[in-house]
Short mmCIF file of C-alpha atoms in Angstrom, two decimals:
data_model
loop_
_atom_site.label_atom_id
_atom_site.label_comp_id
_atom_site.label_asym_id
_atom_site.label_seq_id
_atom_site.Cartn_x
_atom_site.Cartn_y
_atom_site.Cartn_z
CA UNK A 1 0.00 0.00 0.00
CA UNK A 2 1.55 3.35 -1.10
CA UNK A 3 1.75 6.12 1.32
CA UNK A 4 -1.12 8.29 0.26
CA UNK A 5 -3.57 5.62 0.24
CA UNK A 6 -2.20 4.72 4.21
CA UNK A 7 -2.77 8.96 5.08
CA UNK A 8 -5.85 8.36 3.56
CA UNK A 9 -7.54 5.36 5.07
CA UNK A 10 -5.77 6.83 8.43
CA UNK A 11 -7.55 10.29 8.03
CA UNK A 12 -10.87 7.66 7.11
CA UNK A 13 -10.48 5.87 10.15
CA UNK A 14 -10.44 8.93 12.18
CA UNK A 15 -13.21 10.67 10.69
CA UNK A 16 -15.51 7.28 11.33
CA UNK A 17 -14.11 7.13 15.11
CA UNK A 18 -15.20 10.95 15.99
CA UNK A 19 -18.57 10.54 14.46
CA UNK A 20 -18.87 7.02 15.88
CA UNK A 21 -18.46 9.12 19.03
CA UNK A 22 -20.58 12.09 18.56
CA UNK A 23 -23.43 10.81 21.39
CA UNK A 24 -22.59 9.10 24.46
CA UNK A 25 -25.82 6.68 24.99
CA UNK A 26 -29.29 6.39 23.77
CA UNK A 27 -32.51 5.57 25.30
CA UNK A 28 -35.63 4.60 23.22
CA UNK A 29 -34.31 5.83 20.31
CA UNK A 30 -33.38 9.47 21.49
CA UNK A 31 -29.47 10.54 21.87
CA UNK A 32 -27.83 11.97 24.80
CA UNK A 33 -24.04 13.25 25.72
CA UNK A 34 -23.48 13.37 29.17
CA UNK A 35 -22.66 17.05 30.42
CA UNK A 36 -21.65 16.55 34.07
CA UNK A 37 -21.20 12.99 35.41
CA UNK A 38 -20.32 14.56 38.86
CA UNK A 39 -23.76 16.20 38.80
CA UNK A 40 -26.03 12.98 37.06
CA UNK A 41 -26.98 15.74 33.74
CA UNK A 42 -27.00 15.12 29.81
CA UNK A 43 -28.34 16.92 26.93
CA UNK A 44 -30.26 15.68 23.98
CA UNK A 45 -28.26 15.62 20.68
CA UNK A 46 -27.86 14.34 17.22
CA UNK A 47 -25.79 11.80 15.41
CA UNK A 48 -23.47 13.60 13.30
CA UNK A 49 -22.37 10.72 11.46
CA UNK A 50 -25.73 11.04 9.87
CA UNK A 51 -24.68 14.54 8.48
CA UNK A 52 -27.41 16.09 10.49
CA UNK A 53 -30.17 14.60 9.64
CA UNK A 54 -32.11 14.03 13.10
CA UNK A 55 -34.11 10.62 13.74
CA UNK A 56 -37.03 12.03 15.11
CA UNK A 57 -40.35 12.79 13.66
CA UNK A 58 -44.38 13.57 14.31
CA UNK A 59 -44.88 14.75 18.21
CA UNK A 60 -41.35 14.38 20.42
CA UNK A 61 -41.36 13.87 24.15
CA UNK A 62 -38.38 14.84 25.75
CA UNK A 63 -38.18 12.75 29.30
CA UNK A 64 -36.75 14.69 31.94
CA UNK A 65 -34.71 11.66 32.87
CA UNK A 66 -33.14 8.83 31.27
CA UNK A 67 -31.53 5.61 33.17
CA UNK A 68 -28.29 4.64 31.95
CA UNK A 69 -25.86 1.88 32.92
CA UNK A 70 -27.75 2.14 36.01
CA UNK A 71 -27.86 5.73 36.54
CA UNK A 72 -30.31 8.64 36.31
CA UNK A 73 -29.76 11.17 34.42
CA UNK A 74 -31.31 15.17 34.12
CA UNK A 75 -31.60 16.18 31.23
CA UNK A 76 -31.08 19.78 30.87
CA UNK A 77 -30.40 21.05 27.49
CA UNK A 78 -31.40 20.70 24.17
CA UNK A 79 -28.05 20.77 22.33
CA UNK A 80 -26.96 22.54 18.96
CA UNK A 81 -28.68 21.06 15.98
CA UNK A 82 -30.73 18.32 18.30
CA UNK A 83 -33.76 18.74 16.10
CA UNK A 84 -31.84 20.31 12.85
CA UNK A 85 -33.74 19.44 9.60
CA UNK A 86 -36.67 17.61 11.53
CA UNK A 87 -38.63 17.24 8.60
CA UNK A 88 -41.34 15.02 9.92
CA UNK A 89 -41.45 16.87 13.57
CA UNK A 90 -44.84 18.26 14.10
CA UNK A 91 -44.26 19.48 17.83
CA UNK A 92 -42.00 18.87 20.56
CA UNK A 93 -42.93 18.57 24.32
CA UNK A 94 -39.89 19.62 26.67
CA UNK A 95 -39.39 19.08 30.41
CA UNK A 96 -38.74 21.55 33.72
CA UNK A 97 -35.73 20.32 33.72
CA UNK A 98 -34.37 22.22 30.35
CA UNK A 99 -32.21 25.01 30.76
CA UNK A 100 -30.75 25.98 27.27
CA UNK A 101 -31.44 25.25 23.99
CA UNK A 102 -28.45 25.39 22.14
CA UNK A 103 -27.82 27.13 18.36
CA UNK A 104 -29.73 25.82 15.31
CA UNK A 105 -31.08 23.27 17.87
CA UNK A 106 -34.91 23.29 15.96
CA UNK A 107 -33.38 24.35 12.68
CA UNK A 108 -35.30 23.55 9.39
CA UNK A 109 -38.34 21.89 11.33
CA UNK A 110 -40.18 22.96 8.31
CA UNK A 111 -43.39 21.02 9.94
CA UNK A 112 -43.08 22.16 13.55
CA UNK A 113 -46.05 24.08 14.45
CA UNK A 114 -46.52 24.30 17.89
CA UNK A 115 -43.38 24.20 20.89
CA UNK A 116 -43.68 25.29 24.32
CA UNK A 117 -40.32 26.57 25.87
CA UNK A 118 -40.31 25.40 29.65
CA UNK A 119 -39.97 28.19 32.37
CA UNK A 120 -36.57 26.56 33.47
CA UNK A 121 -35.03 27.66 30.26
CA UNK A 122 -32.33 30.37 30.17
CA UNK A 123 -30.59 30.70 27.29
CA UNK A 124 -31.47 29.87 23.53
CA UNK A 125 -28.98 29.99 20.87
CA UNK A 126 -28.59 31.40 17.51
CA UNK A 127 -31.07 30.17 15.12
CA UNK A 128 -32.59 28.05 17.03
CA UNK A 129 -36.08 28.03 15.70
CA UNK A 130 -34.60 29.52 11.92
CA UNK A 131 -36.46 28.51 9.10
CA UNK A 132 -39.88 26.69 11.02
CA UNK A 133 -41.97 27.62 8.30
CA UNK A 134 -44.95 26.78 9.57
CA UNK A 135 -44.32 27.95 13.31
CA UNK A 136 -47.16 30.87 14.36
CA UNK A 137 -46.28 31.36 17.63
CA UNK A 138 -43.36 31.27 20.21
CA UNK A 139 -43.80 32.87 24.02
CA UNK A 140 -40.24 33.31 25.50
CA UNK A 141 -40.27 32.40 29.54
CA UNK A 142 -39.39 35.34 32.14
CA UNK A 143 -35.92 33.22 33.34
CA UNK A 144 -34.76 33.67 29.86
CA UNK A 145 -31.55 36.09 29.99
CA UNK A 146 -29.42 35.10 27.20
CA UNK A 147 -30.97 35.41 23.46
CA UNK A 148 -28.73 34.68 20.38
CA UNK A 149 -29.16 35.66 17.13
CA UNK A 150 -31.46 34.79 14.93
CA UNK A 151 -33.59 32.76 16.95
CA UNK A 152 -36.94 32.95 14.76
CA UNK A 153 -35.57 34.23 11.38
CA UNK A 154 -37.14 32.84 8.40
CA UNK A 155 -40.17 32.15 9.97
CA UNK A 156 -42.74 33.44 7.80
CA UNK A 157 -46.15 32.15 9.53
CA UNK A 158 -44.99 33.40 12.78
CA UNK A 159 -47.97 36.37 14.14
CA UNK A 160 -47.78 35.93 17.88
CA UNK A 161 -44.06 37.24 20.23
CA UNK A 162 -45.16 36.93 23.60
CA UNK A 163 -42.17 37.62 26.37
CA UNK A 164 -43.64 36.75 29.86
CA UNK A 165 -44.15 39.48 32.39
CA UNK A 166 -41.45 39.50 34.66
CA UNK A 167 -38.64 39.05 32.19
CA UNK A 168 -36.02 41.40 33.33
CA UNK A 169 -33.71 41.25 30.20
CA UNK A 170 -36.38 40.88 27.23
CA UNK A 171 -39.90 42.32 26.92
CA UNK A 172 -42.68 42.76 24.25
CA UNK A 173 -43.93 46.18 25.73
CA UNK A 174 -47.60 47.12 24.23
CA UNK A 175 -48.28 43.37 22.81
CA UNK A 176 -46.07 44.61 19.78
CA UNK A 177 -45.28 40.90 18.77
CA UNK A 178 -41.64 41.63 19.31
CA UNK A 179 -39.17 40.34 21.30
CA UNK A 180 -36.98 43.73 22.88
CA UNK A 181 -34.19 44.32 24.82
CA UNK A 182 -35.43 46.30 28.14
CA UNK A 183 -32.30 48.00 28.90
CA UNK A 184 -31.28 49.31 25.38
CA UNK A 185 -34.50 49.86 23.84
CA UNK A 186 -33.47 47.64 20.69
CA UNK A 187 -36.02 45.40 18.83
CA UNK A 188 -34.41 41.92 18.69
CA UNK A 189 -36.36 39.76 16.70
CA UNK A 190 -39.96 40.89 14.90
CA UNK A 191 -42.71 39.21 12.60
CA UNK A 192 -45.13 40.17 10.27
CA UNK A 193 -47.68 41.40 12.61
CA UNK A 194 -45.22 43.26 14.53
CA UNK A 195 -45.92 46.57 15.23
CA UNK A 196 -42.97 48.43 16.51
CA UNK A 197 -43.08 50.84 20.29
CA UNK A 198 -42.52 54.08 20.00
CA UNK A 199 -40.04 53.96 22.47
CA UNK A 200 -37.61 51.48 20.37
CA UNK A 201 -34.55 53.20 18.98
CA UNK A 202 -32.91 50.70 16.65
CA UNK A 203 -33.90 47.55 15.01
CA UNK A 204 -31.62 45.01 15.97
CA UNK A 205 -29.36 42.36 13.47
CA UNK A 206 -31.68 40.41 11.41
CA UNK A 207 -35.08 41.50 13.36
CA UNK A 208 -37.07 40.88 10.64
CA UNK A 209 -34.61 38.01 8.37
CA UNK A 210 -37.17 36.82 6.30
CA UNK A 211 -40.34 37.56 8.28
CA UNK A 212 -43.58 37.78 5.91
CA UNK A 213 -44.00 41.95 5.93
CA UNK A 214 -46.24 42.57 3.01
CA UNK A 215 -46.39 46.12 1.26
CA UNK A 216 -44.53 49.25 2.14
CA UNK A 217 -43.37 48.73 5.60
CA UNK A 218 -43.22 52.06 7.63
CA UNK A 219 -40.16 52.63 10.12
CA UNK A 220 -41.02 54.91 13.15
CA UNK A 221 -39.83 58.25 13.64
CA UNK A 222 -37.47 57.47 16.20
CA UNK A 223 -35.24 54.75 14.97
CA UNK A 224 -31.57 55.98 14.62
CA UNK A 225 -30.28 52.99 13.62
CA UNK A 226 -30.88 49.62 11.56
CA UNK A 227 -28.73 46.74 11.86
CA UNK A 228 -27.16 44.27 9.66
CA UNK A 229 -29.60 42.31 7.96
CA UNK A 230 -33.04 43.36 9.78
CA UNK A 231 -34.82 42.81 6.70
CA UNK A 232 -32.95 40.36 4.23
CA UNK A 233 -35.33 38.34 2.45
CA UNK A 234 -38.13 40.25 3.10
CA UNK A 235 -39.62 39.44 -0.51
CA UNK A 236 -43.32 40.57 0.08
CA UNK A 237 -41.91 44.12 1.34
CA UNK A 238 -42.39 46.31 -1.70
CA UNK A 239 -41.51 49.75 -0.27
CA UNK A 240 -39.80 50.82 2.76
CA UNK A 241 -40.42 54.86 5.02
CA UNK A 242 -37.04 55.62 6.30
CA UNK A 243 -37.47 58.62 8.78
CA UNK A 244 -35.07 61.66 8.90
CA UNK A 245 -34.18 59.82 11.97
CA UNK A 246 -32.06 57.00 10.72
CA UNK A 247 -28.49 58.02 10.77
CA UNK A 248 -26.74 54.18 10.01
CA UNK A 249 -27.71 51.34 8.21
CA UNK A 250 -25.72 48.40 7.70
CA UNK A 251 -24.53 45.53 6.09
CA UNK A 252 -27.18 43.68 3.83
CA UNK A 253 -29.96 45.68 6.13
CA UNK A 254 -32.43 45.33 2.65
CA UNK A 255 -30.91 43.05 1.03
CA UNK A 256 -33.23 40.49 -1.05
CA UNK A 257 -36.33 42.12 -0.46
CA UNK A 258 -39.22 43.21 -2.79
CA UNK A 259 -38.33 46.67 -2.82
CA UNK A 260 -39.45 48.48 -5.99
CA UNK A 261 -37.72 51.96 -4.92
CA UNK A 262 -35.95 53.33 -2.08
CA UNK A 263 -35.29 57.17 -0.91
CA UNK A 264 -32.63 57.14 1.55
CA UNK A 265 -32.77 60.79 3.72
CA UNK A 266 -30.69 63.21 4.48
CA UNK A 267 -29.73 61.99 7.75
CA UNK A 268 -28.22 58.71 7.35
CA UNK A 269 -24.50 59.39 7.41
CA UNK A 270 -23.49 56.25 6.84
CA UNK A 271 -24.44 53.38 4.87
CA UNK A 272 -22.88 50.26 4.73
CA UNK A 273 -21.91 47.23 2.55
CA UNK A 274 -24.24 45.32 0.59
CA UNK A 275 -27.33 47.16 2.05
CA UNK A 276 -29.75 46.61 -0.96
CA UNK A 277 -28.04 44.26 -2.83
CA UNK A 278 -30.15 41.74 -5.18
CA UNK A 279 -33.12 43.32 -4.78
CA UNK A 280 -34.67 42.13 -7.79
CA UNK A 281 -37.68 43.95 -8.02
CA UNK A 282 -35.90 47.73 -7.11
CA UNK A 283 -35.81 50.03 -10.19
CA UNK A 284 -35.01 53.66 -8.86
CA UNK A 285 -32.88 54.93 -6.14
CA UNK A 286 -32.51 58.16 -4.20
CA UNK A 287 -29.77 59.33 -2.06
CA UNK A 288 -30.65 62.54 -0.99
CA UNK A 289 -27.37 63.75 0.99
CA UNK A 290 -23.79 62.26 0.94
CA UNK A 291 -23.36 60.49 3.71
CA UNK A 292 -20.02 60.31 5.37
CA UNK A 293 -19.25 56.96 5.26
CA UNK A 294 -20.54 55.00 1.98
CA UNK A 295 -19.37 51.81 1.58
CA UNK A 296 -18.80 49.01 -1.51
CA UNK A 297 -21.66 47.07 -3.42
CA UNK A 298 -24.56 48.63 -2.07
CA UNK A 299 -26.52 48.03 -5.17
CA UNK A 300 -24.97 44.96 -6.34
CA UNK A 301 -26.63 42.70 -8.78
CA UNK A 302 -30.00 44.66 -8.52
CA UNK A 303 -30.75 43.23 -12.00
CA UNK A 304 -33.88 45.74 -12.67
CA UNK A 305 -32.46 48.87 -11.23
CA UNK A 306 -32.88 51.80 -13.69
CA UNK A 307 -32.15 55.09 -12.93
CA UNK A 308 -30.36 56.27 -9.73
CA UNK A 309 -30.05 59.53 -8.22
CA UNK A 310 -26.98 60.59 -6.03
CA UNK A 311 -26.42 63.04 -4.24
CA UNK A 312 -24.43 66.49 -4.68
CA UNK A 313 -21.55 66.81 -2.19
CA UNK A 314 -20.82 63.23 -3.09
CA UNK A 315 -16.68 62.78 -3.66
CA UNK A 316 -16.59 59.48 -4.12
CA UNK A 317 -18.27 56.60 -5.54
CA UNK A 318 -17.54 53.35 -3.84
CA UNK A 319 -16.50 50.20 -5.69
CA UNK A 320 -18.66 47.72 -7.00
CA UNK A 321 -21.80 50.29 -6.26
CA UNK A 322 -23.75 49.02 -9.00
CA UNK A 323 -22.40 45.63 -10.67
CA UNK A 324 -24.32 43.44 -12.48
CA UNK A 325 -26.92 46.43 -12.68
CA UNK A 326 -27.39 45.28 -15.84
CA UNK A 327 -30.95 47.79 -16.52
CA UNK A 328 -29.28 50.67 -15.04
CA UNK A 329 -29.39 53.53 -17.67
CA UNK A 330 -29.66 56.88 -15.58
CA UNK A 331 -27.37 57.44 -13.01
CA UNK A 332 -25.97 61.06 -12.09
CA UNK A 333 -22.26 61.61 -11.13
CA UNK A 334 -22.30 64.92 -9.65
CA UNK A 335 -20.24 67.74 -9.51
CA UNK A 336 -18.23 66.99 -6.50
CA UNK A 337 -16.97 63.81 -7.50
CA UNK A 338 -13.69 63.31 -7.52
CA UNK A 339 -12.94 59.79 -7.59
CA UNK A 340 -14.79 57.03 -9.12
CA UNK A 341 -13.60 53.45 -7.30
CA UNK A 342 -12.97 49.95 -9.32
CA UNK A 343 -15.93 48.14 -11.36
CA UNK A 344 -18.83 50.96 -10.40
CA UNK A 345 -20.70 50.55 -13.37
CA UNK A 346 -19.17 47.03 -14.37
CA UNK A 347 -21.55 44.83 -16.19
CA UNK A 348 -24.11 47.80 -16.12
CA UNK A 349 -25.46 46.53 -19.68
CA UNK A 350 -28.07 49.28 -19.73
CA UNK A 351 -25.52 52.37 -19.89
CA UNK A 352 -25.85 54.09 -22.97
CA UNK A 353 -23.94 57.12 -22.46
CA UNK A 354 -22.67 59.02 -19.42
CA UNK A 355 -21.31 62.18 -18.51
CA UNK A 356 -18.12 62.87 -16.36
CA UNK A 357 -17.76 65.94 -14.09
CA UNK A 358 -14.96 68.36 -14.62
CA UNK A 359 -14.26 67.56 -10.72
CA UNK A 360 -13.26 64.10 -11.24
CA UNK A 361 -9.42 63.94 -10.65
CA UNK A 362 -9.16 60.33 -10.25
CA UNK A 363 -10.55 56.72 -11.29
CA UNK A 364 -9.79 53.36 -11.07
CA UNK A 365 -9.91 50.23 -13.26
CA UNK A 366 -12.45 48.28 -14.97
CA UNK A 367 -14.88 51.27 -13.98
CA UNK A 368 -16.85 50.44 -16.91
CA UNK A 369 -16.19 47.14 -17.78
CA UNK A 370 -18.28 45.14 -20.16
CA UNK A 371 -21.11 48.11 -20.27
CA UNK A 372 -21.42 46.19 -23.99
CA UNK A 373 -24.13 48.86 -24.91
CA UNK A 374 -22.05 51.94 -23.91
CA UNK A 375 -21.79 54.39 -26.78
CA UNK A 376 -20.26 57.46 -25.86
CA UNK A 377 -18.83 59.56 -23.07
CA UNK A 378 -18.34 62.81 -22.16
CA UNK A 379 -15.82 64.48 -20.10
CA UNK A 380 -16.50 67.92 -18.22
CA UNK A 381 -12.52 68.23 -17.61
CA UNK A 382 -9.69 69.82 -19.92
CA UNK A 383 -7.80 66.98 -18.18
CA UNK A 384 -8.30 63.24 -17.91
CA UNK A 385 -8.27 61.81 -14.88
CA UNK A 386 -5.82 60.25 -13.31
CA UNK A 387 -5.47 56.38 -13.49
CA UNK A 388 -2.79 53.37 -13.08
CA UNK A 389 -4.99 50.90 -14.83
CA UNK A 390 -6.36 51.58 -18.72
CA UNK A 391 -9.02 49.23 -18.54
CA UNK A 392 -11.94 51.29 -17.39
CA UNK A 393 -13.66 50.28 -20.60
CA UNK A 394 -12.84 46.93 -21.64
CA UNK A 395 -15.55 44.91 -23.53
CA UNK A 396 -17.12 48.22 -24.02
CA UNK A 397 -17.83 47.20 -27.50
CA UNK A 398 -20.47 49.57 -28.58
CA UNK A 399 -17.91 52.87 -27.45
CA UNK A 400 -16.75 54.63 -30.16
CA UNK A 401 -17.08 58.59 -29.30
CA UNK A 402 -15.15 60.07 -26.11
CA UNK A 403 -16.47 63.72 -26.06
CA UNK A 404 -14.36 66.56 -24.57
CA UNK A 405 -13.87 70.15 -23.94
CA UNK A 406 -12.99 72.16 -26.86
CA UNK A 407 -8.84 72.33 -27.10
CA UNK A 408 -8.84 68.83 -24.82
CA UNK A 409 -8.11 66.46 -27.74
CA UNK A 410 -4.54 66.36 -27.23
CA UNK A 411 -4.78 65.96 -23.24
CA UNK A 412 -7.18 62.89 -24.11
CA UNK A 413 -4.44 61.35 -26.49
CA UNK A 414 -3.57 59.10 -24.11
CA UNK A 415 -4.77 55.40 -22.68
CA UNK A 416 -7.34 54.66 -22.72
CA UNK A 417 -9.13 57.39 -23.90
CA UNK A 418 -7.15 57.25 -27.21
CA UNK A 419 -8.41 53.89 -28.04
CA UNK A 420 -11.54 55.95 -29.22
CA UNK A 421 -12.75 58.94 -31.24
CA UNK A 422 -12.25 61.95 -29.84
CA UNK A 423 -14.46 65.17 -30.61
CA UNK A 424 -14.35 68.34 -28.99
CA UNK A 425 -17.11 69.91 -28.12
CA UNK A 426 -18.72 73.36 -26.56
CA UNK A 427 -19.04 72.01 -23.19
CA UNK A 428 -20.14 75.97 -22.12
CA UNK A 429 -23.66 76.11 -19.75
CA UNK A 430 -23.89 71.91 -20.44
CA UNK A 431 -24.87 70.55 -17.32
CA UNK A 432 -24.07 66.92 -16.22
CA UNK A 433 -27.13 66.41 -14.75
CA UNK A 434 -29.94 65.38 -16.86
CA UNK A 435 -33.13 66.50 -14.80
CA UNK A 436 -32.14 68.44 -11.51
CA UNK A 437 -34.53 67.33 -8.86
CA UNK A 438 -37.65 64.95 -9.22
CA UNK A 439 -40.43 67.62 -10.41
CA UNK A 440 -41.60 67.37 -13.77
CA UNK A 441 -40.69 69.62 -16.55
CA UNK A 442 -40.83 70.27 -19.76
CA UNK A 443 -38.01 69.55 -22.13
CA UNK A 444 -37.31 71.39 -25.50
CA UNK A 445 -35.00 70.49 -27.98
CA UNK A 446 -32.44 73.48 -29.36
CA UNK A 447 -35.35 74.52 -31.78
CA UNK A 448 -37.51 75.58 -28.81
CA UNK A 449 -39.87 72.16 -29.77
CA UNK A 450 -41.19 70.60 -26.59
CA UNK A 451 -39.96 67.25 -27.10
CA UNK A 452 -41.42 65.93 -23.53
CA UNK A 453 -44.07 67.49 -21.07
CA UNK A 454 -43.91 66.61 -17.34
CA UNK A 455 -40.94 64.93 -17.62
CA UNK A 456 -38.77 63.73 -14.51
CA UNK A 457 -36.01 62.42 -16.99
CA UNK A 458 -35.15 62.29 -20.36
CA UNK A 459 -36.32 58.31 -20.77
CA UNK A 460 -37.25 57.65 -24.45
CA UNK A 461 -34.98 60.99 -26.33
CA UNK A 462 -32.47 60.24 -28.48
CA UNK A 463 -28.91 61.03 -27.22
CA UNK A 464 -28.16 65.01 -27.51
CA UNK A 465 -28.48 68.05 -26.08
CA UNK A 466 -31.98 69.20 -24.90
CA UNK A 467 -33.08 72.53 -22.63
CA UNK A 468 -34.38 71.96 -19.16
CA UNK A 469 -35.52 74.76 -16.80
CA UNK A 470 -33.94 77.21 -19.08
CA UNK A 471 -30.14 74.83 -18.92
CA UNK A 472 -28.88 72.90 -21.69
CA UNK A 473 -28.53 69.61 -20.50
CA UNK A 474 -26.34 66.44 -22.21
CA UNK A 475 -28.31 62.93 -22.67
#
């Protein structure tokens, strides 16, 4: 026998000797490990050998003791993954004697309608209850002081959060179908028929992961803050009321919903990773004031996003802000930019033409990478910007025209703006901005023809220049 084949069947036997030993004993079919043999205690668990696939199915028991080579055991804990992918599990009685349930511990129990928590328990772990699909209810005891994350995400039946009075870390304050945390005011975990205190201040990480909120959901006038993922995969929630009050919102907070547009307001100062990425159903955007801290991908492979509005006293656009965008065909860079990040606009199939501020000092590579339907672009600046990479427009196939300022051509002649025509133009009164603001107007073309009434962009004109509130404006 060679010597890989001998590491091999030694790293086999291994593997088959921890999983032979992933339970300690088992009683009428159920599995325990022992936790304390000083103090006579076990918790229920799983085979992992059987890649977490739990034996159990229809309505579980769990005793409160089990007899073992002669001795009694408590059993006090549900441990992690115990129930994980119950399939067949249709409820699950637990004993006095419980004191935790561990993480993912009733995890995929796709059929578990009904459990009763025991008022011995103290702690229950992350995801415990994720993904019960058909769960409506869950009433957390009053000795429960330790929550983790995630506890009921994903469960989109789920109508009735009860904490019990006397619960002096959690509470659900008004019946609110919440679960909140006393001392800091934040929601923790939510539903679809939550309806959330006025005196909560931030929505916590994943509050609402998956829970079935249908329409435009309305946040309160007093939230500050929403956390990382509160409403991922939130796919009936067509539209979302952010209040002047939100200042942060982070990571993936909207990610995978139903949202068909989004305004964010003026006071969020920052706004984090990933926060509305894949929302298939969004097609405009509105970022009313910079923020301070903007961070990559926030619109990321938002398939059916088509026109986005940013914000003046914007300096720089974040990488990967709209990839895979691939409707996209309005977007304003404004003024004040001054640096455009890697792959912005990359894959934005949708991009026709855009316009470059004369503020723009600095951009990275592959900005506009495989845009395949880019035609033309124009540049505000007597100067290109600066660059180490030349790639900004590779697999821009349809690009032919670069347009710049008149007595720029010989500035441009360089990568990779030389790898295209260049024409000069009368850049004089030409605004970058197609349609300041949202109110309609009427646009003219340089005839004085009304070309559009009540217009809040210039969807459906041919590329050119057009007047708008008395500006010439570039499409």
């Amino acid at each position: 026998m060679n010597k890989t084949r001998k590491v091999l069947l030694m790293c086999s036997m291994l593997l088959c000797s921890v999983m032979a030993q992933a339970y300690d004993f088992e009683v009428n079919g159920m599995l325990f490990n022992v936790i304390s043999e000083e103090n006579s205690t076990c918790e229920l668990t799983l085979d992992e050998s059987t890649f977490w696939q739990t034996p159990y199915s229809g309505d579980v028991i769990v005793p409160s003791t089990v007899e073992h080579n002669g001795k009694t055991y408590t059993v006090t804990g549900i441990g992690e993954d115990a129930f994980s992918n119950g399939y067949e599990i249709t409820s699950v009685v637990m004993p006095q004697t419980i004191t935790y349930i561990g993480e993912m511990a009733f995890y995929g129990c796709t059929l578990l309608q009904e459990v009763v928590i025991p008022d011995s328990v103290r702690h229950i772990g992350d995801l415990a209850f994720c993904e019960c699909s058909e769960l409506q209810q869950i009433v957390i005891p009053a000795a429960v002081d330790s929550l983790g994350e995630n506890i009921i995400s994903q469960c989109p039946k789920l109508t009735s959060i009860v904490v019990e009075e006397g619960n002096k870390v959690y509470d659900s304050r008004g019946n609110c179908n919440a679960i909140i945390e006393t001392k800091s005011n934040i929601l923790v975990s939510g539903c679809g028929a939550t309806i959330i205190p006025s005196t909560v201040t931030r929505i916590g990480v994943a509050a609402f992961h998956g829970a079935s909120l249908v329409g435009v959901f309305e946040i309160p006038g007093q939230i500050t803050e929403i956390g990382e993922r509160a409403f991922v995969g939130c796919v009936e929630m067509t539209g979302v009321v952010i209040p002047e009050s939100v200042r942060c919102i982070k990571d993936y907070t909207f990610s995978t919903t139903g949202l068909t547009e989004v305004t964010i307001p003026t006071s969020v100062d920052t706004l984090c990773a990933w926060a509305f990425r894949n929302c298939a159903n969004l097609k405009r955007a509105t970022i009313l004031a910079a923020p301070a801290i903007m961070e990559p991908c926030l619109f990321e492979d938002c398939s059916y996003l088509e026109s986005v509005r940013l914000p003046e006293g914007l300096e720089s656009i974040p990488s990967y802000m709209f990839r895979n965008c691939k409707s996209l065909q309005n977007v304003n860079i404004p003024s004040t930019v001054t640096h455009i990040n890697q792959k912005v606009f990359y894959s934005c199939y949708g991009l026709k033409s855009v316009t470059l501020p004369q503020s723009l000092k600095t951009i990275d590579g592959q900005v506009f990478y495989n845009c395949i339907n880019l035609e033309s672009v124009t540049m505000l600046s007597q100067t290109p910007p600066v660059s180490e990479e030349k790639n900004q427009f590779d697999y821009c196939d349809a690009l032919k025209t670069i347009y710049v300022p008149l007595g720029a051509a010989q500035a441009y002649d360089v990568e990779p703006w030389n790898h295209y025509q260049i024409v000069e133009q009368d850049m004089t009164s030409i605004d970058a901005v197609a349609i300041s603001g949202n109110a309609p107007c009427d646009v003219y073309d340089l005839d004085g023809r009304v070309v559009k009434r009540n217009a809040t962009n210039l969807d459906g004109l041919k590329h050119g220049i057009y007047i708008v509130n008395g500006k010439k404006v570039r499409k």
